[in-house]
mmCIF file of C-alpha atoms in Angstrom:
data_model
loop_
_atom_site.group_PDB
_atom_site.id
_atom_site.type_symbol
_atom_site.label_atom_id
_atom_site.label_comp_id
_atom_site.label_asym_id
_atom_site.label_seq_id
_atom_site.Cartn_x
_atom_site.Cartn_y
_atom_site.Cartn_z
ATOM 1 C CA UNK A 706 15.752 -5.381 -93.916
ATOM 2 C CA UNK A 707 17.594 -4.402 -97.091
ATOM 3 C CA UNK A 708 19.312 -1.485 -95.345
ATOM 4 C CA UNK A 709 20.322 -3.845 -92.540
ATOM 5 C CA UNK A 710 21.824 -6.282 -95.063
ATOM 6 C CA UNK A 711 23.670 -3.519 -96.925
ATOM 7 C CA UNK A 712 25.120 -2.233 -93.656
ATOM 8 C CA UNK A 713 26.304 -5.728 -92.823
ATOM 9 C CA UNK A 714 27.898 -6.063 -96.259
ATOM 10 C CA UNK A 715 29.604 -2.683 -95.848
ATOM 11 C CA UNK A 716 31.148 -3.819 -92.536
ATOM 12 C CA UNK A 717 32.456 -6.999 -94.145
ATOM 13 C CA UNK A 718 34.043 -4.958 -96.940
ATOM 14 C CA UNK A 719 35.802 -2.764 -94.349
ATOM 15 C CA UNK A 720 37.026 -5.889 -92.549
ATOM 16 C CA UNK A 721 38.409 -7.424 -95.743
ATOM 17 C CA UNK A 722 39.978 -4.114 -96.769
ATOM 18 C CA UNK A 723 41.774 -3.826 -93.436
ATOM 19 C CA UNK A 724 43.041 -7.386 -93.733
ATOM 20 C CA UNK A 725 44.298 -6.680 -97.249
ATOM 21 C CA UNK A 726 46.197 -3.579 -96.110
ATOM 22 C CA UNK A 727 47.715 -5.507 -93.199
ATOM 23 C CA UNK A 728 48.760 -8.312 -95.548
ATOM 24 C CA UNK A 729 50.304 -5.966 -98.128
ATOM 25 C CA UNK A 730 52.172 -3.772 -95.654
ATOM 26 C CA UNK A 731 53.391 -6.629 -93.448
ATOM 27 C CA UNK A 732 55.772 -7.531 -96.279
ATOM 28 C CA UNK A 733 57.075 -3.926 -96.610
ATOM 29 C CA UNK A 734 58.622 -3.403 -93.183
ATOM 30 C CA UNK A 735 61.099 -0.841 -94.536
ATOM 31 C CA UNK A 736 58.304 1.506 -95.660
ATOM 32 C CA UNK A 737 58.475 4.896 -93.871
ATOM 33 C CA UNK A 738 54.847 4.742 -92.642
ATOM 34 C CA UNK A 739 54.859 1.035 -91.796
ATOM 35 C CA UNK A 740 53.855 1.390 -88.136
ATOM 36 C CA UNK A 741 51.153 3.998 -88.803
ATOM 37 C CA UNK A 742 49.553 1.941 -91.551
ATOM 38 C CA UNK A 743 49.629 -1.302 -89.580
ATOM 39 C CA UNK A 744 48.213 0.313 -86.418
ATOM 40 C CA UNK A 745 45.468 2.082 -88.383
ATOM 41 C CA UNK A 746 44.594 -1.067 -90.341
ATOM 42 C CA UNK A 747 44.427 -3.126 -87.135
ATOM 43 C CA UNK A 748 42.201 -0.486 -85.550
ATOM 44 C CA UNK A 749 39.846 -0.548 -88.559
ATOM 45 C CA UNK A 750 39.925 -4.351 -88.477
ATOM 46 C CA UNK A 751 38.987 -4.526 -84.775
ATOM 47 C CA UNK A 752 36.206 -1.938 -85.090
ATOM 48 C CA UNK A 753 34.804 -3.736 -88.152
ATOM 49 C CA UNK A 754 34.983 -7.076 -86.363
ATOM 50 C CA UNK A 755 33.110 -5.643 -83.362
ATOM 51 C CA UNK A 756 30.418 -4.140 -85.603
ATOM 52 C CA UNK A 757 30.043 -7.410 -87.523
ATOM 53 C CA UNK A 758 29.578 -9.341 -84.271
ATOM 54 C CA UNK A 759 26.943 -6.878 -83.013
ATOM 55 C CA UNK A 760 25.164 -6.902 -86.391
ATOM 56 C CA UNK A 761 25.248 -10.699 -86.491
ATOM 57 C CA UNK A 762 23.758 -10.957 -83.014
ATOM 58 C CA UNK A 763 21.030 -8.471 -83.988
ATOM 59 C CA UNK A 764 20.331 -10.359 -87.220
ATOM 60 C CA UNK A 765 20.020 -13.642 -85.311
ATOM 61 C CA UNK A 766 17.667 -11.981 -82.810
ATOM 62 C CA UNK A 767 15.609 -10.458 -85.640
ATOM 63 C CA UNK A 768 15.295 -13.746 -87.529
ATOM 64 C CA UNK A 769 14.414 -15.740 -84.417
ATOM 65 C CA UNK A 770 11.889 -13.153 -83.234
ATOM 66 C CA UNK A 771 13.772 -12.232 -80.053
ATOM 67 C CA UNK A 772 13.078 -8.541 -80.374
ATOM 68 C CA UNK A 773 12.987 -6.429 -77.221
ATOM 69 C CA UNK A 774 9.933 -4.335 -76.450
ATOM 70 C CA UNK A 775 9.523 -1.400 -74.125
ATOM 71 C CA UNK A 776 6.367 0.436 -73.142
ATOM 72 C CA UNK A 777 6.229 3.728 -71.293
ATOM 73 C CA UNK A 778 6.736 7.441 -71.580
ATOM 74 C CA UNK A 779 9.041 8.168 -74.519
ATOM 75 C CA UNK A 780 11.012 11.353 -74.924
ATOM 76 C CA UNK A 781 11.772 11.784 -78.598
ATOM 77 C CA UNK A 782 14.574 14.042 -79.853
ATOM 78 C CA UNK A 783 14.748 14.822 -83.560
ATOM 79 C CA UNK A 784 17.843 16.713 -84.739
ATOM 80 C CA UNK A 785 17.608 19.554 -87.217
ATOM 81 C CA UNK A 786 18.259 18.462 -90.802
ATOM 82 C CA UNK A 787 21.724 19.345 -92.022
ATOM 83 C CA UNK A 788 23.168 19.840 -95.483
ATOM 84 C CA UNK A 789 24.243 16.180 -95.430
ATOM 85 C CA UNK A 790 20.693 15.009 -94.786
ATOM 86 C CA UNK A 791 18.648 13.882 -91.843
ATOM 87 C CA UNK A 792 20.297 12.394 -88.831
ATOM 88 C CA UNK A 793 18.813 9.688 -86.635
ATOM 89 C CA UNK A 794 16.262 10.345 -83.977
ATOM 90 C CA UNK A 795 16.836 9.453 -80.338
ATOM 91 C CA UNK A 796 14.198 7.897 -78.099
ATOM 92 C CA UNK A 797 14.597 7.744 -74.322
ATOM 93 C CA UNK A 798 12.388 5.473 -72.192
ATOM 94 C CA UNK A 799 13.352 5.659 -68.503
ATOM 95 C CA UNK A 800 17.137 5.067 -68.671
ATOM 96 C CA UNK A 801 17.022 3.200 -72.010
ATOM 97 C CA UNK A 802 18.414 5.133 -74.991
ATOM 98 C CA UNK A 803 17.375 3.967 -78.445
ATOM 99 C CA UNK A 804 18.083 5.272 -81.924
ATOM 100 C CA UNK A 805 16.209 5.168 -85.199
ATOM 101 C CA UNK A 806 16.213 6.694 -88.621
ATOM 102 C CA UNK A 807 14.240 9.859 -89.287
ATOM 103 C CA UNK A 808 13.233 8.460 -92.675
ATOM 104 C CA UNK A 809 12.052 5.209 -91.053
ATOM 105 C CA UNK A 810 9.642 7.100 -88.784
ATOM 106 C CA UNK A 811 8.595 10.285 -90.627
ATOM 107 C CA UNK A 812 5.433 10.588 -88.519
ATOM 108 C CA UNK A 813 7.382 10.889 -85.248
ATOM 109 C CA UNK A 814 7.828 14.455 -84.057
ATOM 110 C CA UNK A 815 9.904 15.726 -81.168
ATOM 111 C CA UNK A 816 8.110 15.566 -77.843
ATOM 112 C CA UNK A 817 6.981 13.296 -75.036
ATOM 113 C CA UNK A 818 4.543 10.474 -75.777
ATOM 114 C CA UNK A 819 3.122 7.328 -74.279
ATOM 115 C CA UNK A 820 4.529 4.735 -76.660
ATOM 116 C CA UNK A 821 5.342 1.134 -77.437
ATOM 117 C CA UNK A 822 8.771 0.560 -78.988
ATOM 118 C CA UNK A 823 10.298 -2.609 -80.456
ATOM 119 C CA UNK A 824 14.078 -2.599 -80.911
ATOM 120 C CA UNK A 825 17.067 -4.805 -81.662
ATOM 121 C CA UNK A 826 18.648 -6.051 -78.431
ATOM 122 C CA UNK A 827 22.348 -5.359 -79.064
ATOM 123 C CA UNK A 828 22.547 -2.215 -81.200
ATOM 124 C CA UNK A 829 19.406 -0.653 -79.644
ATOM 125 C CA UNK A 830 18.023 0.346 -83.054
ATOM 126 C CA UNK A 831 14.260 0.932 -83.159
ATOM 127 C CA UNK A 832 12.382 -1.171 -85.688
ATOM 128 C CA UNK A 833 8.817 -0.262 -84.654
ATOM 129 C CA UNK A 834 7.436 2.836 -82.906
ATOM 130 C CA UNK A 835 3.776 3.113 -81.947
ATOM 131 C CA UNK A 836 2.300 6.153 -80.183
ATOM 132 C CA UNK A 837 -0.508 5.206 -77.821
#
């Protein structure tokens, strides 16, 4: 839950940063990189806004207990660790693709299992994985 909250806070900081850049550069129209900066800042703003909306919807679903659940044959893919650290694992149930953190589920190994998975409805992030 803490990681979820920190991610949400990070997205809000990006949103506010983009708005600040737009505000500062909108007054400097004669700057040589005016168009590039404004277009980039608007792009960051729109992406941040989208991510905040998705995170908010997931947070509302998590708090109200409207978590999706899927049961079936899971194909789990775990990427090789890189120098930057572990990447997220991918879980496929039928045509549903879900993602989760390797550190959140250290007991999950690559393979095919009968499983029960609970996940957030909008971002499709796994919050509980149970092998049956």
